[in-house]
Tab-separated table of C-alpha atoms in Angstrom:
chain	number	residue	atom	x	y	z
A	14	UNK	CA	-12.915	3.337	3.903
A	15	UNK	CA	-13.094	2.631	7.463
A	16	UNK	CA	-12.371	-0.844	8.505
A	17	UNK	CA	-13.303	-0.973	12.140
A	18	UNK	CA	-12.545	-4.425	13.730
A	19	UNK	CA	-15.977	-6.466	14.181
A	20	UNK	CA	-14.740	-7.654	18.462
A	21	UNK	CA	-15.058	-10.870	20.037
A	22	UNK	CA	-15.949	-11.738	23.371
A	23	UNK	CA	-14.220	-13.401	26.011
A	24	UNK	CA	-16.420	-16.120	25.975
A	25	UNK	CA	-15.788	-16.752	22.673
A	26	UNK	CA	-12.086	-16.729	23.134
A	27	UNK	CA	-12.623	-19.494	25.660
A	28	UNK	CA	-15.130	-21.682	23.449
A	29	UNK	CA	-12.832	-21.599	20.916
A	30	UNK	CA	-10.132	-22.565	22.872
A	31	UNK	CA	-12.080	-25.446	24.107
A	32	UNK	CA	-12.618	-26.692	21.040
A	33	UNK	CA	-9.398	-26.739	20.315
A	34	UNK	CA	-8.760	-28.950	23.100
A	35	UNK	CA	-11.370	-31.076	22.058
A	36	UNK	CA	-9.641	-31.092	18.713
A	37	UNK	CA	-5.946	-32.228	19.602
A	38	UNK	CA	-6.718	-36.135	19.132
A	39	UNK	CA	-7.624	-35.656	15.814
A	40	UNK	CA	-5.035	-32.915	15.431
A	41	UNK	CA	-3.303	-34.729	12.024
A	42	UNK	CA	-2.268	-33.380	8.772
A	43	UNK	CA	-4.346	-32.875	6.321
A	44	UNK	CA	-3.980	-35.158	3.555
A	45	UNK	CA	-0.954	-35.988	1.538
A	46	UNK	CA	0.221	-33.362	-1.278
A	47	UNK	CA	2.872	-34.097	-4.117
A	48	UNK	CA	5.310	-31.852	-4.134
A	49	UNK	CA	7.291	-32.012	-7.355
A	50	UNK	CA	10.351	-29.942	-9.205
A	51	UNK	CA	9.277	-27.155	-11.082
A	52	UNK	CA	9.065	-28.123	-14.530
A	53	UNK	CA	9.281	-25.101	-16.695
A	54	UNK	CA	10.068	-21.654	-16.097
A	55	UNK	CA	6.948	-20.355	-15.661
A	56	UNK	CA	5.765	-16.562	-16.553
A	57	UNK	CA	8.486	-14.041	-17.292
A	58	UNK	CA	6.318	-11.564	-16.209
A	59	UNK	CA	7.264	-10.454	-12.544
A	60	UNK	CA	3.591	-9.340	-11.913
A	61	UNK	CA	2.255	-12.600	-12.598
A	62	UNK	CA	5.228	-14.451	-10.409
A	63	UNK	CA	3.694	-12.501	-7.896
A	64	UNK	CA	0.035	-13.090	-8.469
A	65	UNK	CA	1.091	-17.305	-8.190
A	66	UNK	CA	3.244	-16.849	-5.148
A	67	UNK	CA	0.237	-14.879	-3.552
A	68	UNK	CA	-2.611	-17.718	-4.524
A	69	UNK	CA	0.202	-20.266	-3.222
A	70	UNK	CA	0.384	-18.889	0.747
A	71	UNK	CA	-3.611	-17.372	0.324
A	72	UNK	CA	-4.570	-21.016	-0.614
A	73	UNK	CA	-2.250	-23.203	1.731
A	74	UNK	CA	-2.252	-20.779	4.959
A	75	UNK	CA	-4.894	-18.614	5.194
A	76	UNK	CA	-8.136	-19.631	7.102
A	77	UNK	CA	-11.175	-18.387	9.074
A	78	UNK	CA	-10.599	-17.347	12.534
A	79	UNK	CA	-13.228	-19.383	15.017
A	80	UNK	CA	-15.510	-19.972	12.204
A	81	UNK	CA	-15.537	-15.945	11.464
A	82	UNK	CA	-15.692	-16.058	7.620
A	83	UNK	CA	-14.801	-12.402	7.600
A	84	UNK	CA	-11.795	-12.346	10.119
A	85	UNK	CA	-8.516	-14.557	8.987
A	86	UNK	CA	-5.003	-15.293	9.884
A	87	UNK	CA	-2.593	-17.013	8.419
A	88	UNK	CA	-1.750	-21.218	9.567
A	89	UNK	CA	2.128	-21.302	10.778
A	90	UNK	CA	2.523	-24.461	8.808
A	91	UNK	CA	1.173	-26.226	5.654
A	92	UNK	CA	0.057	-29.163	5.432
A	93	UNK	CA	-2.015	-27.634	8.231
A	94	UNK	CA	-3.942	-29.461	10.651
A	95	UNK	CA	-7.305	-28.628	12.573
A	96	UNK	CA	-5.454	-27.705	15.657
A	97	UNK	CA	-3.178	-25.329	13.570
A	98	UNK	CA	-6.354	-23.915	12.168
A	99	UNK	CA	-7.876	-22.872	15.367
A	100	UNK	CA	-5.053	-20.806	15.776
A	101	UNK	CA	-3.944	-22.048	19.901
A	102	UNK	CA	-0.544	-21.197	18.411
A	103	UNK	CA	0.289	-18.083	16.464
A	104	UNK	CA	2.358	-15.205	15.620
A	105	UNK	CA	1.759	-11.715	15.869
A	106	UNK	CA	4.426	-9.747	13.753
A	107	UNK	CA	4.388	-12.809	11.064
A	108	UNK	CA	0.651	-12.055	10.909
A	109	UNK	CA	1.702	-8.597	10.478
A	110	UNK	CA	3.993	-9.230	7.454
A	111	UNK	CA	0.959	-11.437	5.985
A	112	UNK	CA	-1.100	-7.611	6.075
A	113	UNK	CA	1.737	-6.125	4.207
A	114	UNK	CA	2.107	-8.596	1.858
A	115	UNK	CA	-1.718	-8.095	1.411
A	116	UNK	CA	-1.119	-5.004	0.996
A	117	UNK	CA	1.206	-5.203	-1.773
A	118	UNK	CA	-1.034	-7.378	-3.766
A	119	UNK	CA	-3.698	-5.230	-3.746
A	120	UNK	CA	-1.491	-2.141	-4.723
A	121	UNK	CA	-0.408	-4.085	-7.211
A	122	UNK	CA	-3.755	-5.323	-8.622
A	123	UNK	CA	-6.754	-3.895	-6.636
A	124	UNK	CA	-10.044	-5.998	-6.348
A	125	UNK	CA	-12.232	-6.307	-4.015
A	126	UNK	CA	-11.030	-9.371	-3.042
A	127	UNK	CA	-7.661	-8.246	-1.886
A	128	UNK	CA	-8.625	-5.633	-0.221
A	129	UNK	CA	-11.267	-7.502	1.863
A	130	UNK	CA	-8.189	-9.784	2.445
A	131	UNK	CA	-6.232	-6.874	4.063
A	132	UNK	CA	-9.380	-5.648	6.610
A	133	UNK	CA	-9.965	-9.829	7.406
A	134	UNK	CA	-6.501	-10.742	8.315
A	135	UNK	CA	-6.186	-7.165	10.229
A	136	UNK	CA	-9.101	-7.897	11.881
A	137	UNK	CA	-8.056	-11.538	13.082
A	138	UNK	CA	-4.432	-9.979	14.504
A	139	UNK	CA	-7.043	-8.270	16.594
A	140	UNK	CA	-9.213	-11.094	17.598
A	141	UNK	CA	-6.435	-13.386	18.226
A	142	UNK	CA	-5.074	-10.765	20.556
A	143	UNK	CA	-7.974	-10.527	22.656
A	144	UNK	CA	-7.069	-7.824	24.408
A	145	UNK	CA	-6.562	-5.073	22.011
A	146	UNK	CA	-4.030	-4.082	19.248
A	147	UNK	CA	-0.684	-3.700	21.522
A	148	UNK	CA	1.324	-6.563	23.070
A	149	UNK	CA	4.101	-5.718	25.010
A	150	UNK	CA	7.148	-6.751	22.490
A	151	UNK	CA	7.720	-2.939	20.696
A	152	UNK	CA	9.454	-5.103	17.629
A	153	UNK	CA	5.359	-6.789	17.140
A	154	UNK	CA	3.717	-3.741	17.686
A	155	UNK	CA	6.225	-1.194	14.832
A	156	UNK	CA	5.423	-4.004	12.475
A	157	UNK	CA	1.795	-4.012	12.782
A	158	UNK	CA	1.856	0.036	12.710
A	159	UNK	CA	3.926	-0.232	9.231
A	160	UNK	CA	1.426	-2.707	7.554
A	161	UNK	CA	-1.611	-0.660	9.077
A	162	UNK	CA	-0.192	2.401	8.025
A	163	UNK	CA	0.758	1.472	4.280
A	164	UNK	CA	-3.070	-0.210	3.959
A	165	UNK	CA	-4.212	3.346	5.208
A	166	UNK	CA	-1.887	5.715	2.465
A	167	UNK	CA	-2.297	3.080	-0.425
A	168	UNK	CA	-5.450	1.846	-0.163
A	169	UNK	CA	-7.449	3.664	2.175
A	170	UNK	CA	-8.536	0.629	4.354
A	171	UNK	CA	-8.241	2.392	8.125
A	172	UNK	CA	-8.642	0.206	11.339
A	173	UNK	CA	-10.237	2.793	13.885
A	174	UNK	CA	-7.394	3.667	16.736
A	175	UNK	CA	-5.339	0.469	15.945
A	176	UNK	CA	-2.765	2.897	14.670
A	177	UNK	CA	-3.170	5.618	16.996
A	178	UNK	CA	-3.206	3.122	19.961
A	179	UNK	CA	0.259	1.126	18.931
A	180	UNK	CA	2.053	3.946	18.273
A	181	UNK	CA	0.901	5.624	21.899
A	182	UNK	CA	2.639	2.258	22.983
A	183	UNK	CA	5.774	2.804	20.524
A	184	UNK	CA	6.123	6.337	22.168
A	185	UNK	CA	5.880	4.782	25.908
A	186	UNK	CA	8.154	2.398	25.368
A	187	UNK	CA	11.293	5.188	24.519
A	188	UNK	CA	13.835	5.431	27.578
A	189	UNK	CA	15.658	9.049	26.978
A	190	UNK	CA	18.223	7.599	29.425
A	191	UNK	CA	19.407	4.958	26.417
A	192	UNK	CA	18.040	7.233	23.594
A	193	UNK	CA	15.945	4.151	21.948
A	194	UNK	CA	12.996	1.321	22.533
A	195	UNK	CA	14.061	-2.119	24.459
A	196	UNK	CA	12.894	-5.478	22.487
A	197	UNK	CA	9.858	-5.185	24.817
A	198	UNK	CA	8.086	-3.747	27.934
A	199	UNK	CA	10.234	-4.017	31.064
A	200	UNK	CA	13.327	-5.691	29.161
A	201	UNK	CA	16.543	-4.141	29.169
A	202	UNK	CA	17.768	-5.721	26.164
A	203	UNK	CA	17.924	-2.629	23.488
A	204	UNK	CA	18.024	-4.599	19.890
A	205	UNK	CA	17.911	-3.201	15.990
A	206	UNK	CA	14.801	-5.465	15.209
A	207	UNK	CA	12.832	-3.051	17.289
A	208	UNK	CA	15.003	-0.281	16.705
A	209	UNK	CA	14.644	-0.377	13.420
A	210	UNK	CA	10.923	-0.774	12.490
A	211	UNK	CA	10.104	1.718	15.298
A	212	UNK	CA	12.126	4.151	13.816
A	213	UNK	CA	10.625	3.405	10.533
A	214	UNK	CA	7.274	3.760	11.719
A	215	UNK	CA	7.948	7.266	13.794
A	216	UNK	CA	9.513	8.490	10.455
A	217	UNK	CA	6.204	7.522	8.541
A	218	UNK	CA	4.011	9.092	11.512
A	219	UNK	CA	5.919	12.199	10.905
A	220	UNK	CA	7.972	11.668	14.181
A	221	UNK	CA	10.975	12.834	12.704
A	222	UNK	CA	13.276	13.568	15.743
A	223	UNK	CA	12.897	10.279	17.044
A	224	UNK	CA	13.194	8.575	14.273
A	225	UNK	CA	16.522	10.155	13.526
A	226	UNK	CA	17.624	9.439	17.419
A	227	UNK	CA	16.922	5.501	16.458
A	228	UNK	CA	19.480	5.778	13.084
A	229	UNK	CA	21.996	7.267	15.131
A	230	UNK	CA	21.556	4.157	17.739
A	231	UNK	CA	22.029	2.047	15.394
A	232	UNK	CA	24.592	3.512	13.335
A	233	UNK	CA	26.829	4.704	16.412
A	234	UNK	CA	25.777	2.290	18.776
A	235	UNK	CA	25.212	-1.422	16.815
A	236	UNK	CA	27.218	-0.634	13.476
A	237	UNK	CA	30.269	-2.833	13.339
A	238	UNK	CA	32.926	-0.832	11.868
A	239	UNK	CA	34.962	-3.959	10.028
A	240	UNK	CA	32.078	-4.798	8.128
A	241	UNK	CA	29.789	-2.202	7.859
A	242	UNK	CA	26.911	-4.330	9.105
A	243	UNK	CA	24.153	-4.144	11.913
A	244	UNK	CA	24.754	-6.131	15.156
A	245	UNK	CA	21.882	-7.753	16.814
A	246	UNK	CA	21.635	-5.328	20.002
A	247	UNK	CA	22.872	-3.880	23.281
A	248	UNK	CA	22.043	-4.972	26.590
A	249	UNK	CA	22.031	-1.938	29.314
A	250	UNK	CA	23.001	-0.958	31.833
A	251	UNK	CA	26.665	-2.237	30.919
A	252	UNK	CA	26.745	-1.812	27.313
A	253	UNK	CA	26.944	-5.773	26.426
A	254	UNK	CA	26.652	-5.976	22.479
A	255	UNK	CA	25.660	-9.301	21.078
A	256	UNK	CA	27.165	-9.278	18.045
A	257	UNK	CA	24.760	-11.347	15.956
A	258	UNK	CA	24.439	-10.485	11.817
A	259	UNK	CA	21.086	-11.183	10.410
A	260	UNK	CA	19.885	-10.215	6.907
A	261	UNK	CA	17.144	-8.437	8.558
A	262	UNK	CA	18.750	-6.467	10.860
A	263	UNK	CA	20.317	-4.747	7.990
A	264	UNK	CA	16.642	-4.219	6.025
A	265	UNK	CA	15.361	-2.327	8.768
A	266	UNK	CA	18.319	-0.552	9.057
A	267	UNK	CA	18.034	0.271	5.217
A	268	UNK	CA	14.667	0.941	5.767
A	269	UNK	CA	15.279	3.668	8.111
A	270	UNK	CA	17.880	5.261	6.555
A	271	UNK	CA	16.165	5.452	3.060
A	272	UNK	CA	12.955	6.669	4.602
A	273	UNK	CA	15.084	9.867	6.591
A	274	UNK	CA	16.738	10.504	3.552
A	275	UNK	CA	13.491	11.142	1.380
A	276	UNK	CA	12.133	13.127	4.404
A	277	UNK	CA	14.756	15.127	6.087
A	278	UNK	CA	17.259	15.463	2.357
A	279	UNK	CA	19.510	15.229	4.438
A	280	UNK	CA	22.717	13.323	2.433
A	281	UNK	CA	24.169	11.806	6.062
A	282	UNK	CA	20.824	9.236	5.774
A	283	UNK	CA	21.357	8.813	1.802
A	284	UNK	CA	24.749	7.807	2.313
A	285	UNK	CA	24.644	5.424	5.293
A	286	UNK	CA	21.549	3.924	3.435
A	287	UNK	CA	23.845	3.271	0.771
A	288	UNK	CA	27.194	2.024	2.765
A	289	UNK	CA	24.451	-0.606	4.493
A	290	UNK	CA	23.421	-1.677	0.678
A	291	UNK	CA	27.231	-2.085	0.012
A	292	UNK	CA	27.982	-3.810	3.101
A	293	UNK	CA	25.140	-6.367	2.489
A	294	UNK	CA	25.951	-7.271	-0.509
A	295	UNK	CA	29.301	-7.568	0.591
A	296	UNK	CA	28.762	-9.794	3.395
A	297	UNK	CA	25.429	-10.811	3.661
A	298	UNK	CA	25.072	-12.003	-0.253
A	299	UNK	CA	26.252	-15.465	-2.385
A	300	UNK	CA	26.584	-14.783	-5.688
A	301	UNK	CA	24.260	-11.560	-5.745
A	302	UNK	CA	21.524	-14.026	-4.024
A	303	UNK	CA	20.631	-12.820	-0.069
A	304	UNK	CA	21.803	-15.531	2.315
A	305	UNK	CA	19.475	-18.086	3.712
A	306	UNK	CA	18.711	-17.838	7.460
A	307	UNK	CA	16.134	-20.727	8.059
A	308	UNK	CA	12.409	-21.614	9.383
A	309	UNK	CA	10.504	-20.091	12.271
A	310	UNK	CA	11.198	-16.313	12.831
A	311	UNK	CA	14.312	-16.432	10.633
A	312	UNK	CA	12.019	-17.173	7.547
A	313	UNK	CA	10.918	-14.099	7.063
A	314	UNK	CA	14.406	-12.359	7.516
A	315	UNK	CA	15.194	-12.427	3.713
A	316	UNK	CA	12.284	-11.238	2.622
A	317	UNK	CA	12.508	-8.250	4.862
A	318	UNK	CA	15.945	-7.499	3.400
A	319	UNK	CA	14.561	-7.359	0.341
A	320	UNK	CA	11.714	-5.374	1.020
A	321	UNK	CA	13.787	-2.636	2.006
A	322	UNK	CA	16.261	-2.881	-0.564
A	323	UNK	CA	13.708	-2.472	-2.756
A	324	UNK	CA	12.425	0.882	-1.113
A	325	UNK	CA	16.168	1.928	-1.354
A	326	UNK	CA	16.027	1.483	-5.155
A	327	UNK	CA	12.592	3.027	-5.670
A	328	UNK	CA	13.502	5.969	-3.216
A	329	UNK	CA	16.972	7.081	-3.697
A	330	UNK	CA	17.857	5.118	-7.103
A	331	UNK	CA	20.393	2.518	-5.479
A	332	UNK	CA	21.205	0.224	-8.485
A	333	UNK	CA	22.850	-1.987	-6.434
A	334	UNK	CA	19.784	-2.912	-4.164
A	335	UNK	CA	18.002	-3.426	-7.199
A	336	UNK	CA	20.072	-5.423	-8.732
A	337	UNK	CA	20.376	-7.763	-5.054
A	338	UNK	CA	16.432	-7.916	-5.475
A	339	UNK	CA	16.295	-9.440	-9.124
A	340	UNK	CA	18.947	-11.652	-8.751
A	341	UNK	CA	17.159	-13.474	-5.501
A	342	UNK	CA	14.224	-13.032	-6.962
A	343	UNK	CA	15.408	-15.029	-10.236
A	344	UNK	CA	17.020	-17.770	-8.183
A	345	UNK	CA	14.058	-18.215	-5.692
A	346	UNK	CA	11.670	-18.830	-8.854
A	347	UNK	CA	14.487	-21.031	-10.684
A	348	UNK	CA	14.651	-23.185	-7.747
A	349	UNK	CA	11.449	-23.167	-6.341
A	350	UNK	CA	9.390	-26.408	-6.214
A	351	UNK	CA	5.864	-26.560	-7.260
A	352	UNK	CA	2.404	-28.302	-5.844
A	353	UNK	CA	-0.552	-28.335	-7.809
A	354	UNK	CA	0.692	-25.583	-10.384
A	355	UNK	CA	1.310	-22.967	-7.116
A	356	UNK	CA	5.228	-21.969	-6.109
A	357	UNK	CA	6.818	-23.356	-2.870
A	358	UNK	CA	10.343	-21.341	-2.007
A	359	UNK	CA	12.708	-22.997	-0.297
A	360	UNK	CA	14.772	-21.523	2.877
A	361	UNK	CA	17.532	-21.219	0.240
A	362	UNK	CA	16.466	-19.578	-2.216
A	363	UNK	CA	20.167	-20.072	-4.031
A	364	UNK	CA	19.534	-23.608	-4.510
A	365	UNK	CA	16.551	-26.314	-5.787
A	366	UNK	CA	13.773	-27.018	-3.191
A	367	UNK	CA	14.274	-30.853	-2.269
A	368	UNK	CA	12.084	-32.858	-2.898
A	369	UNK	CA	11.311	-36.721	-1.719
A	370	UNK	CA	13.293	-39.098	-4.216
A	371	UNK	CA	10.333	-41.624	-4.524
A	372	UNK	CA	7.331	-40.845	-3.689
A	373	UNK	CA	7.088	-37.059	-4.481
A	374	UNK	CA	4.704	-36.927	-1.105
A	375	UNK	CA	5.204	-34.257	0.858
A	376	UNK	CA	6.667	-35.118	3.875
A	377	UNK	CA	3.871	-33.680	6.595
A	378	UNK	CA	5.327	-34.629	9.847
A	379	UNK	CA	8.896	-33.549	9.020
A	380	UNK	CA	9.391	-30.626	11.642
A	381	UNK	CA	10.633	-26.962	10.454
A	382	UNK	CA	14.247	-27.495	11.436
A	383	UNK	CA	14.711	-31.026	9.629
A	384	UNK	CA	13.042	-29.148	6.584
A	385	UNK	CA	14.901	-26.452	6.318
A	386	UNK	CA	18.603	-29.225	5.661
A	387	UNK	CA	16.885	-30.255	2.922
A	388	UNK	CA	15.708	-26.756	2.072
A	389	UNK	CA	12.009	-26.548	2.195
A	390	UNK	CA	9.631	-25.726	4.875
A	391	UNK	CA	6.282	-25.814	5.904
A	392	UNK	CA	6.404	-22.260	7.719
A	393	UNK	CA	4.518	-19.717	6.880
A	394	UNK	CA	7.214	-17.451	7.393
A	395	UNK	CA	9.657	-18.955	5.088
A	396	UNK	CA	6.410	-18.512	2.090
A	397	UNK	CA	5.951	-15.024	3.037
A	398	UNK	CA	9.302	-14.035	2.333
A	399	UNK	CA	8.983	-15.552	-1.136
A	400	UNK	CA	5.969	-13.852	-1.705
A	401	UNK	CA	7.381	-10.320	-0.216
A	402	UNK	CA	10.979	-10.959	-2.446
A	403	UNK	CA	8.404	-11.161	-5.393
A	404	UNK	CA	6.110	-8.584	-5.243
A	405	UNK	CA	9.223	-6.533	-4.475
A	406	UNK	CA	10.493	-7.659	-7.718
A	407	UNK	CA	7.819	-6.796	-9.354
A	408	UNK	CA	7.693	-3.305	-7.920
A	409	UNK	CA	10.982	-2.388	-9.233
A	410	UNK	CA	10.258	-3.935	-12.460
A	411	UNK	CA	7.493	-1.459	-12.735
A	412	UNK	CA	9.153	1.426	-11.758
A	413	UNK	CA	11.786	1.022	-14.544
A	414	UNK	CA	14.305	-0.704	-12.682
């Protein structure tokens, strides 16, 4: 099935931007929701844990782009507003996690619902981007390329050139001098969350020797040898490491290793796949539960651990990623909170989702960071990693694990 993305004019663009503008003053929440404990256990069934934390994000975040019925992206925030929903402000590699969580759903369940889902949301990254598929931040561009590519080999939902075009970029973007990808065009700043995913995505593309030139950045190059774990990046020329630890940084890592390993057998890739696992677990787990990061970008950092732990299970049998996956998946529905029936996940998924002591009204105004002490959040990118920890749950559940 081709999916070929509809276009939008420039004039468009700037309509729609002008109503936005026109918008602001009556830019409020919408109306008050009651959030409320979760009350039972719900479904033991993984499958269906997935199917309510996908009708919980679908129904709360995702809208029409510009009135385009057929063209969607996901709001940043719930309670949403209208200025929210045209979409001024937005984010292109959380949009891109929203395709591959699309994705997932309809791999797990096809309809033709999901997989219209999948070709509307790709289609509004493209809209919203006005001028094409690339951006110039390589980390943006290798996750779009991974969700494009999986909607392509799973479902058969293809997107024209928007592969062929980001990966051109991917490829542009390599400086032999350094051996890797900077976070983005002209920067200097060489750092594993582009690393990673582009190496993940050259693997996939069949780009083998590059791919294997990004794992051995990472591993000789951003691997601290205390720990085990994946440092944040390298500045160059100089060789400056900031020495940051983020869950995610260690699922791309994963990510890359596992998917070298199934391609190239080779048993170096197997068993640094496997030391990461180990080290994560080790240091970057509380009581077998992944460690909370927090709202904006570092929402979705969990969930992209335990995508990848998941592939390392599915791909080369690691029991111990599996077993990292269950457990947050278990503790994220345990301590979820609920409104109207549909999941919320906190940015903790180790302990209860507050919620208010009187009123049980979800507090709209409260901004990200204030949420996230009292460990829930109106990002979108704290929901999708819920949703991506679940359907990853379910996947291993499936496969026997």
């Amino acid at each position: 099935m081709d999916r070929r993305n509809t276009g939008i004019s420039r004039r468009r663009v700037l309509m729609a931007a002008g109503a936005s503008i026109a918008l602001t003053p009556m830019a409020q929440p919408t109306a008050a929701v009651t959030i409320t404990r979760a009350t039972s256990a719900g479904p033991e069934d993984p499958a269906q844990r997935a199917d309510l934390a996908e009708q919980a994000l679908v129904q709360r975040h995702v809208r029409a782009v510009w009135g385009q019925p057929q063209v969607r992206l996901g709001a940043l925030v719930w309670p949403s507003s209208l200025l929210d929903e045209s979409f001024v402000k937005w984010c292109y590699w959380w949009q891109a996690h929203l395709v591959d969580c699309a994705v997932d759903a309809a791999y797990r369940a096809r309809t033709p619902e999901r997989i219209a889902r999948v070709g509307a949301i790709a289609r509004g990254i493209r809209a919203r981007n006005i001028t094409g598929w690339t951006n110039r931040y390589y980390d943006d561009m290798a996750w779009l390329v991974l969700a494009l590519e999986r909607a392509d080999r799973l479902l058969g939902v293809r997107f024209g050139d928007a592969v062929g075009d980001l990966t051109a970029e991917l490829i542009d973007g390599w400086n032999p001098d350094v051996g890797a990808v900077p976070w983005r065009s002209g920067d200097k700043y060489y750092n594993t969350p582009a690393i990673g995913p582009t190496g993940l995505a050259m693997a996939r593309l069949g780009e083998l020797p590059r791919a294997r030139q990004l794992a051995y950045f990472l591993h000789t190059r951003l691997r601290d040898t205390d720990t085990g774990l994946i440092l944040d990046g390298v500045h160059e020329p100089g060789g400056r490491v900031e020495r940051t630890v983020l869950t995610y940084n260690q699922g791309v890592a994963i990510g890359l290793e596992t998917e070298l390993a199934v391609r190239t057998r080779a048993s170096e890739h197997r068993e640094r796949a496997a030391a990461l696992v180990a080290a994560a677990e080790k240091g970057l787990t509380h009581t077998g539960v992944i460690a909370p990061a927090g709202g904006d970008d570092s929402g979705l950092f969990m969930g992209i651990l335990a995508r990848f732990l998941a592939e390392a299970a599915l791909a080369l049998g690691d029991r111990t990623a599996a077993k990292i996956v269950h457990t947050s998946a278990r503790a994220a529905w345990e301590h979820r909170a609920e409104v109207d029936g549909l999941p919320l996940f906190g940015v903790d998924w180790g302990r209860p989702v507050t919620v208010p002591e009187h009123s049980g009204v979800f507090p709209q105004l409260m901004h990200s960071s204030a949420a996230s002490s009292a460990n829930f959040s109106r990002d979108l990118s704290v929901q999708l990693s819920g949703w991506m920890l679940l359907e990853a749950d379910y996947q291993l559940t499936a496969a026997g694990y």
